[in-house]
PDB file of C-alpha atoms in Angstrom:
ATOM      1  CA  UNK I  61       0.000   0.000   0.000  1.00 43.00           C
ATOM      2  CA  UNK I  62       2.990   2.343   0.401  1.00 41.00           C
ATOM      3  CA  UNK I  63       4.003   1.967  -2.573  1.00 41.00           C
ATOM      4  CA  UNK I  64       0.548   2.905  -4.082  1.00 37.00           C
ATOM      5  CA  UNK I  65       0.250   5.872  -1.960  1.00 35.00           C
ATOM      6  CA  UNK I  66       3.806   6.651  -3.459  1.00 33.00           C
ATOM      7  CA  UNK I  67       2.785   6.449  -7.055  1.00 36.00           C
ATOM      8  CA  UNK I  68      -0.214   8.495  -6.338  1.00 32.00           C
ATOM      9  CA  UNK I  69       1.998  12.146  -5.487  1.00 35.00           C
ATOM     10  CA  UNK I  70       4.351  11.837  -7.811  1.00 32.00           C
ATOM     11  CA  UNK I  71       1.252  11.495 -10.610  1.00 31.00           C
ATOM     12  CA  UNK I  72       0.333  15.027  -8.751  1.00 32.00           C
ATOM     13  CA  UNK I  73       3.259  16.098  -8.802  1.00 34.00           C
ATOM     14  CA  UNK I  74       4.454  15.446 -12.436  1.00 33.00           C
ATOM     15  CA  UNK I  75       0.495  17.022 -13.347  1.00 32.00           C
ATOM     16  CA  UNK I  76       1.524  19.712 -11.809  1.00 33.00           C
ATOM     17  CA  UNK I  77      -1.831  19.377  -9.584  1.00 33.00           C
ATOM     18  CA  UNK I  78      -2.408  21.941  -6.592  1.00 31.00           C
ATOM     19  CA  UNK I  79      -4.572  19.212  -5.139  1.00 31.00           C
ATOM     20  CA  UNK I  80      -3.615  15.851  -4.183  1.00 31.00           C
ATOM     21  CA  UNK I  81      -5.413  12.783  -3.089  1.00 30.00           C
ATOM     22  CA  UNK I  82      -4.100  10.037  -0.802  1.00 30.00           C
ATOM     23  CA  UNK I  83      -6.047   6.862  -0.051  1.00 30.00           C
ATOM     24  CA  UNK I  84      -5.879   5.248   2.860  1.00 31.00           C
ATOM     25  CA  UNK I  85      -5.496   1.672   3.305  1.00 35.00           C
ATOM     26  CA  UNK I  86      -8.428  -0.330   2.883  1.00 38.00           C
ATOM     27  CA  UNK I  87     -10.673   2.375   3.005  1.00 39.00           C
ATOM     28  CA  UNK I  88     -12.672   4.499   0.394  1.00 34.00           C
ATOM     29  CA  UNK I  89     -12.189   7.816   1.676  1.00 36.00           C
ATOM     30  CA  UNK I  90      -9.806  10.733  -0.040  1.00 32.00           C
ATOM     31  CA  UNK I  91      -8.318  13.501   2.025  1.00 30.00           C
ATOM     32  CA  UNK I  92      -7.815  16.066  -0.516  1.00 33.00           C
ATOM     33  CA  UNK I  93      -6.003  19.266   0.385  1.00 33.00           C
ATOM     34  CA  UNK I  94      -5.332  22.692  -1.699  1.00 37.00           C
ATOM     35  CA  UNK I  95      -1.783  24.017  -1.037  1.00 42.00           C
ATOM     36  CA  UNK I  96      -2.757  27.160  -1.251  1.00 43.00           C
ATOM     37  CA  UNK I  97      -5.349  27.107   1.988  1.00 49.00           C
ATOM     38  CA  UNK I  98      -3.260  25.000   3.649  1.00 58.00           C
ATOM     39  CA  UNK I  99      -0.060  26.789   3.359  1.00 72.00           C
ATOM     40  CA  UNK I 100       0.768  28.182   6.711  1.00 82.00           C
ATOM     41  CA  UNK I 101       2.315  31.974   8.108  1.00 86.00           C
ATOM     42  CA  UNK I 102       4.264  33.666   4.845  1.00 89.00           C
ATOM     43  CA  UNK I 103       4.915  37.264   4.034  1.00 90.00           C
ATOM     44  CA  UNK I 104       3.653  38.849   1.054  1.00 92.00           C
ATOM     45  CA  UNK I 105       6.841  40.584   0.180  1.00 88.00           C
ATOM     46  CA  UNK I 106       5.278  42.742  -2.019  1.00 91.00           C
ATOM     47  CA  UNK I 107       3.205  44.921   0.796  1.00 91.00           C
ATOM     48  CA  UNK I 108       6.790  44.538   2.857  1.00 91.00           C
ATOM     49  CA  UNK I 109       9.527  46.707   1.096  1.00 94.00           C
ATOM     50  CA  UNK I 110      12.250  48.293   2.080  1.00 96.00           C
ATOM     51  CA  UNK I 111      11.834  52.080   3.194  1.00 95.00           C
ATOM     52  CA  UNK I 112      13.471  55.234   2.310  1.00 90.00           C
ATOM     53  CA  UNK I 113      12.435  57.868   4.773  1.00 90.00           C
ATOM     54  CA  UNK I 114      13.255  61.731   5.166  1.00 86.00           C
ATOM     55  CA  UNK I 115      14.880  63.017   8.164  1.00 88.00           C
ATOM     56  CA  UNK I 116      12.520  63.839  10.853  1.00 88.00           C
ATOM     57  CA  UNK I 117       9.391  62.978   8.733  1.00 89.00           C
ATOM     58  CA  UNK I 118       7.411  59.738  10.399  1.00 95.00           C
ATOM     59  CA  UNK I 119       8.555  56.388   9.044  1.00 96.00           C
ATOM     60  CA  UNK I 120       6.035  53.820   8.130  1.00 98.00           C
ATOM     61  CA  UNK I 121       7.884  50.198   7.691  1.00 97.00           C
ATOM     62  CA  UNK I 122       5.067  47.457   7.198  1.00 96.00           C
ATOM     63  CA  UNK I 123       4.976  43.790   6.978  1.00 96.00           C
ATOM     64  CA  UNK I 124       2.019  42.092   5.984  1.00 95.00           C
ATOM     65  CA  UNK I 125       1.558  38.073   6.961  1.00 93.00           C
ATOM     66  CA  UNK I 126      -0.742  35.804   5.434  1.00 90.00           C
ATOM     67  CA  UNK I 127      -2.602  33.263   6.288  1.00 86.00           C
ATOM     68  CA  UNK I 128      -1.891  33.863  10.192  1.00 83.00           C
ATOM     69  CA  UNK I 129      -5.078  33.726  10.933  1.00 74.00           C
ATOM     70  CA  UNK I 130      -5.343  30.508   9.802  1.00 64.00           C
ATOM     71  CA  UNK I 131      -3.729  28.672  12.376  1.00 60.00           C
ATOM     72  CA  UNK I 132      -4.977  27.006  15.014  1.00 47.00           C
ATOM     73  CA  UNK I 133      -2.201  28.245  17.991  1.00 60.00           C
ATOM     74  CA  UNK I 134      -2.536  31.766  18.311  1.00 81.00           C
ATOM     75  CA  UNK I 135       1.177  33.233  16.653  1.00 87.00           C
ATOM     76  CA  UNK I 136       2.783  36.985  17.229  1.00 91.00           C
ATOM     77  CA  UNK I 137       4.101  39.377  15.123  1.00 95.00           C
ATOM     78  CA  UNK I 138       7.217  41.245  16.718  1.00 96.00           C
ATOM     79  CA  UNK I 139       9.599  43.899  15.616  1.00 97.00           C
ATOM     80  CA  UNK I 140      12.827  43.473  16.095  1.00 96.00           C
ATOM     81  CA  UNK I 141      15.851  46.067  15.516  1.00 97.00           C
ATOM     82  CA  UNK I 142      19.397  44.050  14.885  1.00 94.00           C
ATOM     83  CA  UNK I 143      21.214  47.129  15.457  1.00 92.00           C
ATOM     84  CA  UNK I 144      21.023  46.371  19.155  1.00 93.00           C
ATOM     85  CA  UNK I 145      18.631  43.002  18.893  1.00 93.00           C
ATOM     86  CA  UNK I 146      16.219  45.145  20.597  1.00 95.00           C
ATOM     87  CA  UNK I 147      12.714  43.826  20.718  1.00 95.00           C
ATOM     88  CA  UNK I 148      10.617  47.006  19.797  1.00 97.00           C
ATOM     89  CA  UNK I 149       6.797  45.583  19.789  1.00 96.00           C
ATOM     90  CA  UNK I 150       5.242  42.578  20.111  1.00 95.00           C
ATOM     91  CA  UNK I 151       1.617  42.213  18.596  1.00 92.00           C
ATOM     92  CA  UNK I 152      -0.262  45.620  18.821  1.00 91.00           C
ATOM     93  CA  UNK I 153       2.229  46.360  22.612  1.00 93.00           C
ATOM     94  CA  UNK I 154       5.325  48.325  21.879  1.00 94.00           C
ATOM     95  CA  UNK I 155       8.286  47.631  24.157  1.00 92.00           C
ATOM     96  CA  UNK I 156      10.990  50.323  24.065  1.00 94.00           C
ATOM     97  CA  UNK I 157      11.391  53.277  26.193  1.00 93.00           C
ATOM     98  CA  UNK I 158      12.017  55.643  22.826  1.00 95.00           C
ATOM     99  CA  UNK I 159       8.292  56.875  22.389  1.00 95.00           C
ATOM    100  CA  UNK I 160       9.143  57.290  18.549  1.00 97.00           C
ATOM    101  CA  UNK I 161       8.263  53.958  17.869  1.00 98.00           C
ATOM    102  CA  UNK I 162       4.226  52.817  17.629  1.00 96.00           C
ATOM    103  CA  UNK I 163       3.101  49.030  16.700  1.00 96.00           C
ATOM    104  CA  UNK I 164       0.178  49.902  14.398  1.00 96.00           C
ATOM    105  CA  UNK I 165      -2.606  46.772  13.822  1.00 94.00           C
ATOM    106  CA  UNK I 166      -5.952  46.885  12.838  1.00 92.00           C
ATOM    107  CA  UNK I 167      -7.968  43.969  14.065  1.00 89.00           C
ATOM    108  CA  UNK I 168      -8.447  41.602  10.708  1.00 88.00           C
ATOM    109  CA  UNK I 169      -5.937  42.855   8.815  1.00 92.00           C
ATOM    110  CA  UNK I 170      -2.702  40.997   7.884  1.00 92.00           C
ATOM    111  CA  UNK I 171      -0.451  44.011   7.947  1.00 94.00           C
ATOM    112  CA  UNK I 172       1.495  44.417  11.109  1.00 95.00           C
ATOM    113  CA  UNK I 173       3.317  48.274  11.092  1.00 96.00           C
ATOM    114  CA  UNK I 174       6.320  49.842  12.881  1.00 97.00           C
ATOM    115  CA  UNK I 175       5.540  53.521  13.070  1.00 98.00           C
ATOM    116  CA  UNK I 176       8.791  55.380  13.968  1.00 98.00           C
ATOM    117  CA  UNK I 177       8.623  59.033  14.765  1.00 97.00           C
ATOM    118  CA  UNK I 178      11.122  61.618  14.011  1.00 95.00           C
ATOM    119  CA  UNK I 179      13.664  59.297  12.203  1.00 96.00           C
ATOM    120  CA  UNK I 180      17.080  60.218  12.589  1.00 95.00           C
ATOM    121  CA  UNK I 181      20.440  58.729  10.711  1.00 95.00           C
ATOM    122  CA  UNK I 182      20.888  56.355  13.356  1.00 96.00           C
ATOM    123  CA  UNK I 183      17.970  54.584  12.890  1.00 97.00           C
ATOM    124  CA  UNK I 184      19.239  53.708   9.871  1.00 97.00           C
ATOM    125  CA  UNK I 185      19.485  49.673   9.362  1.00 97.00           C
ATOM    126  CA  UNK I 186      17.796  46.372   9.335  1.00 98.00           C
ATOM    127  CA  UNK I 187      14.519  45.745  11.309  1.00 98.00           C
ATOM    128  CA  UNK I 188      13.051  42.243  11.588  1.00 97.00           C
ATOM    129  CA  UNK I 189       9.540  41.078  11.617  1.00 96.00           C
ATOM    130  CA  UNK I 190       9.407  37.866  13.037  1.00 95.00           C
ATOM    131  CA  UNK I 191       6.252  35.357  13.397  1.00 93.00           C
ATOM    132  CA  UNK I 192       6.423  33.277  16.519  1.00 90.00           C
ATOM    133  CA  UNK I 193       6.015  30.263  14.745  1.00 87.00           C
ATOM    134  CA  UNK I 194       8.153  26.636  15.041  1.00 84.00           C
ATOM    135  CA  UNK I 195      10.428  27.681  13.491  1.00 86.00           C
ATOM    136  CA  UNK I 196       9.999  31.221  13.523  1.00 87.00           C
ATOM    137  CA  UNK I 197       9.587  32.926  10.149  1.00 92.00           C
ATOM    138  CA  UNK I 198      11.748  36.087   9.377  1.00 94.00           C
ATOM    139  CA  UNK I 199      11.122  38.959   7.150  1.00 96.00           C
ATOM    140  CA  UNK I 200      14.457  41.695   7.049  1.00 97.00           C
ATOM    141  CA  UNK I 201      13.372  45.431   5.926  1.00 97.00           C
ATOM    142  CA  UNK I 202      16.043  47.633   5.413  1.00 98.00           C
ATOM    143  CA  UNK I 203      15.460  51.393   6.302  1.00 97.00           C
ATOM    144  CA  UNK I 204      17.531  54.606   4.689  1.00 94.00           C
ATOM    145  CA  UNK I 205      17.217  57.544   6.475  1.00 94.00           C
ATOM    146  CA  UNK I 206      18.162  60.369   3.978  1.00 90.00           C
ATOM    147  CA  UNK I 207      18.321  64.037   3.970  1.00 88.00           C
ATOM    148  CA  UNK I 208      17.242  66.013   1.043  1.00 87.00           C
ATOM    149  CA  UNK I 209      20.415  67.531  -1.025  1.00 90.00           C
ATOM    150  CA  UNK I 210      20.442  70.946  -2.732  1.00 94.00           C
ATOM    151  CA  UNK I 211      23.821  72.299  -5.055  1.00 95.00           C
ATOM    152  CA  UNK I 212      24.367  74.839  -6.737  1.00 94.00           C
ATOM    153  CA  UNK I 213      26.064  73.150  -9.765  1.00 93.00           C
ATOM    154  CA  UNK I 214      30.046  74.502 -10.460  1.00 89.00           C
ATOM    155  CA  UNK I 215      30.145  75.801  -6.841  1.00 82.00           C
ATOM    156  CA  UNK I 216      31.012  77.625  -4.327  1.00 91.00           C
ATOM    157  CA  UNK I 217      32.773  80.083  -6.514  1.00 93.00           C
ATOM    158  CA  UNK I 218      32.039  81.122 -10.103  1.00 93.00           C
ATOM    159  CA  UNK I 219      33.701  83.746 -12.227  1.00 94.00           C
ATOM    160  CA  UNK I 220      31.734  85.757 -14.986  1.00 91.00           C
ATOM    161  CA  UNK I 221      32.729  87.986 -17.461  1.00 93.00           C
ATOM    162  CA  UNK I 222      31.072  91.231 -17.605  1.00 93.00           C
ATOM    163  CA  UNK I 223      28.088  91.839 -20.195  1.00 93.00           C
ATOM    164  CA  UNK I 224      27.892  87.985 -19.946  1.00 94.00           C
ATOM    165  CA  UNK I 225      24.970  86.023 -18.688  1.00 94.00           C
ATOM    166  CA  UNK I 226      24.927  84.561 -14.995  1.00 94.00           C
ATOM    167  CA  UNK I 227      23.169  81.283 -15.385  1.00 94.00           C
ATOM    168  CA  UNK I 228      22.796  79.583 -12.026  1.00 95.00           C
ATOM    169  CA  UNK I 229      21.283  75.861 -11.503  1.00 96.00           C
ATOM    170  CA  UNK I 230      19.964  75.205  -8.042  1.00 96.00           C
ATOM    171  CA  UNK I 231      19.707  71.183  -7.614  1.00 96.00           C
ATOM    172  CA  UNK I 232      17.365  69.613  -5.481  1.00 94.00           C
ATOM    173  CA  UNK I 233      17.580  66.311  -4.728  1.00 91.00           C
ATOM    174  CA  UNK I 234      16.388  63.235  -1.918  1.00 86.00           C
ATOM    175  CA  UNK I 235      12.992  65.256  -1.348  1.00 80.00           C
ATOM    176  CA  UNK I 236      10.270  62.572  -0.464  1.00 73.00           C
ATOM    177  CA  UNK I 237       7.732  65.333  -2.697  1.00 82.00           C
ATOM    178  CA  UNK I 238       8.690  68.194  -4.868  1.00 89.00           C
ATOM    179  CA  UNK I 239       9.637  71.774  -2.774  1.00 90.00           C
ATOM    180  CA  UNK I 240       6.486  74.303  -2.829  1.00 91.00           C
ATOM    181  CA  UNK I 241       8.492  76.708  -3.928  1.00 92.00           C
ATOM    182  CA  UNK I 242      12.583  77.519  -4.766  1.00 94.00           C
ATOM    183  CA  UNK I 243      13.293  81.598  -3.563  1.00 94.00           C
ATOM    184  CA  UNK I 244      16.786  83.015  -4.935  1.00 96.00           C
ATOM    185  CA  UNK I 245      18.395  85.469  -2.417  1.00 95.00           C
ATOM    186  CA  UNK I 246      21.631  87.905  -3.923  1.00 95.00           C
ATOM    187  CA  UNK I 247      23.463  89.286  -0.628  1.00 95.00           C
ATOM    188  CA  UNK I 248      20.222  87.939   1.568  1.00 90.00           C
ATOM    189  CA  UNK I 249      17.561  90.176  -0.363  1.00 93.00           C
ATOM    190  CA  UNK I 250      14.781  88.062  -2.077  1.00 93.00           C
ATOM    191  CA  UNK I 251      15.550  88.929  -5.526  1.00 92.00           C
ATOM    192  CA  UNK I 252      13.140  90.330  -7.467  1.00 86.00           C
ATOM    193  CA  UNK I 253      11.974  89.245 -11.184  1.00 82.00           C
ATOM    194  CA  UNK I 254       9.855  92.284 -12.398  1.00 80.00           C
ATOM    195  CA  UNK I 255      13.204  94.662 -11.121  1.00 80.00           C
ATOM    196  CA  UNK I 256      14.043  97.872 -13.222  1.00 82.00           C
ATOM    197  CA  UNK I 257      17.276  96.422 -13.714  1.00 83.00           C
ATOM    198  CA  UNK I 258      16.052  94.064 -15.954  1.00 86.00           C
ATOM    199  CA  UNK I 259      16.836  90.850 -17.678  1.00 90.00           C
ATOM    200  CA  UNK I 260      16.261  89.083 -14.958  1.00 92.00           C
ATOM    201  CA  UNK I 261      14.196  85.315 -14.872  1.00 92.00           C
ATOM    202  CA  UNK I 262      13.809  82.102 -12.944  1.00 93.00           C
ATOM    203  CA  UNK I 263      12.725  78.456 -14.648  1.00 93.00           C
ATOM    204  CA  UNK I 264      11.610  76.140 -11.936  1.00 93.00           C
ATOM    205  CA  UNK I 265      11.107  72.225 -12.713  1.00 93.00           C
ATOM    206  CA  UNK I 266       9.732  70.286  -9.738  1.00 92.00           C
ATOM    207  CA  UNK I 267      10.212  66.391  -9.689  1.00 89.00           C
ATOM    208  CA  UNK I 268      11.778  63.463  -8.124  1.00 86.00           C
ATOM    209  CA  UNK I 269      14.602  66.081  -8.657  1.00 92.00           C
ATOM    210  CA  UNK I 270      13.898  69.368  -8.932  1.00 94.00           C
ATOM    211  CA  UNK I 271      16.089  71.791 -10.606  1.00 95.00           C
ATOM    212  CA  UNK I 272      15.488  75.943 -10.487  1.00 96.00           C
ATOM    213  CA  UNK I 273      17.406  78.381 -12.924  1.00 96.00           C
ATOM    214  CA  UNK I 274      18.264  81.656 -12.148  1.00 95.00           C
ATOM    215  CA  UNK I 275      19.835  83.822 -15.499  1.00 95.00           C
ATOM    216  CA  UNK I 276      20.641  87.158 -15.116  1.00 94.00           C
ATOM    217  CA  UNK I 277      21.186  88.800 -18.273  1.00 94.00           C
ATOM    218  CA  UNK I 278      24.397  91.238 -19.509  1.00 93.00           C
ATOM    219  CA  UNK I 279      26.326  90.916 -15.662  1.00 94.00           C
ATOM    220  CA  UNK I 280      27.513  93.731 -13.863  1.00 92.00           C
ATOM    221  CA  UNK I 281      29.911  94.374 -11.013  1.00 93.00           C
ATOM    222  CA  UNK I 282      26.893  94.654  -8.759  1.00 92.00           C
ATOM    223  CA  UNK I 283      25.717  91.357  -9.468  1.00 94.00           C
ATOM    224  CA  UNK I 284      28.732  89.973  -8.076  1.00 95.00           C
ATOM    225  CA  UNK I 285      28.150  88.490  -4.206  1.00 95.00           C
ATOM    226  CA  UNK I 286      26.502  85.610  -2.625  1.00 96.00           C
ATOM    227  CA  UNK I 287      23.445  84.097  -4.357  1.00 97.00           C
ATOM    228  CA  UNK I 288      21.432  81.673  -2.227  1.00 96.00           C
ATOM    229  CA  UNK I 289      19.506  78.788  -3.505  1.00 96.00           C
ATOM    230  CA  UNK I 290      16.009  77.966  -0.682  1.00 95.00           C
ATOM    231  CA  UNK I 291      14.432  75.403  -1.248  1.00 94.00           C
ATOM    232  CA  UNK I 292      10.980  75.040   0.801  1.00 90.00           C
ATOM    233  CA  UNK I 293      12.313  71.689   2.166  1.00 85.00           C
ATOM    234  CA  UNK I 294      15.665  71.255   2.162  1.00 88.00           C
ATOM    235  CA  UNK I 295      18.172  72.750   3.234  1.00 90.00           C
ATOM    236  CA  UNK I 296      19.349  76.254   1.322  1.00 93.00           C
ATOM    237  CA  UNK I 297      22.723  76.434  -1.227  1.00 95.00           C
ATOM    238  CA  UNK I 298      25.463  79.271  -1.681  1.00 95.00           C
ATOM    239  CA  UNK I 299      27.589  80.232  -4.171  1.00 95.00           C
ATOM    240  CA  UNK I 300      29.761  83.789  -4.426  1.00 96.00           C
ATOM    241  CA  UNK I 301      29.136  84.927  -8.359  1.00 96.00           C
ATOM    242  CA  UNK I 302      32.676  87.256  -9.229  1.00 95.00           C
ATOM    243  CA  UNK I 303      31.730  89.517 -12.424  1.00 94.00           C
ATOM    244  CA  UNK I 304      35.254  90.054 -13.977  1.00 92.00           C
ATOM    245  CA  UNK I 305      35.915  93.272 -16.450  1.00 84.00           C
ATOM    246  CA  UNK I 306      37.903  91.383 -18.687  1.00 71.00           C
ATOM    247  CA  UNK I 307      40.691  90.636 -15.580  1.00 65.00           C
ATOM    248  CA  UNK I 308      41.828  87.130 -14.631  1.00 62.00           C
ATOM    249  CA  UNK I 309      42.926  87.458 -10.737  1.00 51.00           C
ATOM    250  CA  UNK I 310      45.376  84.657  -9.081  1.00 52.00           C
ATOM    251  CA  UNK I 311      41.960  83.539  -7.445  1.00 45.00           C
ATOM    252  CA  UNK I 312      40.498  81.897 -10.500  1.00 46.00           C
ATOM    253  CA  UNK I 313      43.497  79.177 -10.122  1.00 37.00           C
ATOM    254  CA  UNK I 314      43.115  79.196  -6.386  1.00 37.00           C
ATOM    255  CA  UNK I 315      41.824  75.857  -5.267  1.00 33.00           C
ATOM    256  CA  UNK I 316      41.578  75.034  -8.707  1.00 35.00           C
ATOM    257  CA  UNK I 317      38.370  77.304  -9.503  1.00 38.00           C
ATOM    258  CA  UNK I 318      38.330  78.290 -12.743  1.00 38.00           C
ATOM    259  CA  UNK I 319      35.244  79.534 -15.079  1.00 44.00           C
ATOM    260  CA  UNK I 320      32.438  76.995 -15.312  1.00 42.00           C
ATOM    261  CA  UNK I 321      29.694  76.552 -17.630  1.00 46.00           C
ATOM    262  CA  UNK I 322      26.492  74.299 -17.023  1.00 47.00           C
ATOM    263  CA  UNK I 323      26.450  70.742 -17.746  1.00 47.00           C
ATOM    264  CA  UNK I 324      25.002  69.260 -21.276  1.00 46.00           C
ATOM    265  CA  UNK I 325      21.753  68.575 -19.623  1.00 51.00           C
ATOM    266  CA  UNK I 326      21.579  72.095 -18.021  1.00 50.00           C
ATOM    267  CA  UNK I 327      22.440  73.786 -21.424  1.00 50.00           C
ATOM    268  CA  UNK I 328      19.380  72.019 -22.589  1.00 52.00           C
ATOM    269  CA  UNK I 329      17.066  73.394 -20.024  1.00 53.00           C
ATOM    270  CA  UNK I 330      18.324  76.714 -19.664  1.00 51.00           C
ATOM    271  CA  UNK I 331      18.040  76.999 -23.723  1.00 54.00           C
ATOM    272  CA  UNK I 332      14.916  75.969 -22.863  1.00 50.00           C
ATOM    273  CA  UNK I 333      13.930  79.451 -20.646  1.00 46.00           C
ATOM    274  CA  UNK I 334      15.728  81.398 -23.508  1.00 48.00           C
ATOM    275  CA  UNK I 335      12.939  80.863 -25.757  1.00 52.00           C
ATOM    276  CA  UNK I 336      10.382  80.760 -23.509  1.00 47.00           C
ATOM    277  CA  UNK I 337      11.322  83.667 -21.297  1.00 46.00           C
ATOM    278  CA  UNK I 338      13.025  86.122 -23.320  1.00 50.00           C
TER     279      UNK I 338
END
């Protein structure tokens, strides 16, 4: 009879079946089971992804377990962080002393969240959601705390020629949503586009990264000075703009600064505001 109940799964198997029936011996019964019911505790890895979170804005890292309800023992969900294998929460009960982190659970649901408040760098790592199952299953979520980035591109010094055009590209990048708004400051004064100086204009484009243009048309000593880039949220950019009247002073070669011109892709954009602004 072994042998028969043998021959019977590898048929299933080689069919590629889901189900499988097993006689017993002597008897006329089946026992049929579906893997897919049957299956016990897993993570859908797809609803549990790493996390990329901005500094000081609340982190959300979830893990979402199937089929836990299924079982017949009742099984917990913990988080656990392996920087210092320190349990954080078990179930929907949190147990750290750092009030930043939350265990977040709605009753039915199969997601099981770590809410952690305030990130800073040094939370930074590998967290683990485990389910207290024999053996325990493991699910490793990697959080990167970042901080969003802004440049001035061919900083911190540039040198201009007079009568030239200042063209300044303000880069913002690691921003969770695009800035509001990018302000230009010369010498800490807003600077003003509708000024009776003139030939003055700003191109904003807000994305994943967003990039703001200042061009300030036929330079002049009293452009020269420190231009500020603010972004609404990140963190603001300098350069010091030198308009030149046809000298070249020992500071261009100091510390290798020389004259700069945008990149390829910034040529592009700012030819780009040329047409559309002047």
């Amino acid at each position: 009879m072994a042998g028969r109940i043998f021959n019977l799964c590898l048929f299933c198997a080689a069919t590629s079946s889901v189900m499988c029936a097993v006689q017993s011996g002597g008897g006329s019964g089946n026992t049929v089971s579906d893997s897919s019911s049957s299956r016990g505790p897993h993570f859908d890895t797809a609803a549990s992804k790493n996390v990329t979170a901005l500094l000081g804005k609340t982190a959300y890292l979830n893990c979402r377990v199937k089929n836990l309800a299924n079982r017949t023992m009742s099984l917990q969900v913990s988080w656990v962080r392996h920087r210092d294998v320190h349990l954080l929460t078990v179930g929907r009960y949190t147990y750290t002393s750092d009030q930043r982190f939350r265990a977040i659970h709605q009753p039915h649901s199969e997601d099981w969240t770590l809410q952690i408040k305030y990130p800073q760098h040094r939370d930074s790592g590998v967290y683990e959601c485990q389910v207290s199952s024999t053996p325990h299953l493991s699910h490793f979520i990697h959080l990167t705390v970042i901080e969003p980035d802004t440049e001035i591109v061919g900083g911190p010094e540039l040198f201009i020629d007079r009568g030239s055009t200042i063209n300044l590209t303000c880069v913002v990048r690691h921003s969770p949503e695009p800035p509001a708004y990018i302000f230009w400051n010369h010498n800490d004064a807003i600077i003003s586009y509708s000024s009776t100086r003139g030939g003055v204009s700003v191109a904003t484009e807000r994305g994943e990264t967003s990039r703001s243009v200042l061009l300030i048309q036929k330079a002049r000593p009293s452009d020269s000075g420190n231009y500020q880039c603010n972004p609404s949220n990140a963190r603001t950019a300098n350069v010091t703009v030198h308009v030149l009247n046809g000298e070249h002073p020992e500071a261009m070669q100091h510390g290798g600064n020389q004259r700069m011109g945008p990149s390829l892709g910034a040529l592009a954009f700012i030819s780009y505001v040329l047409l559309v602004y002047c």
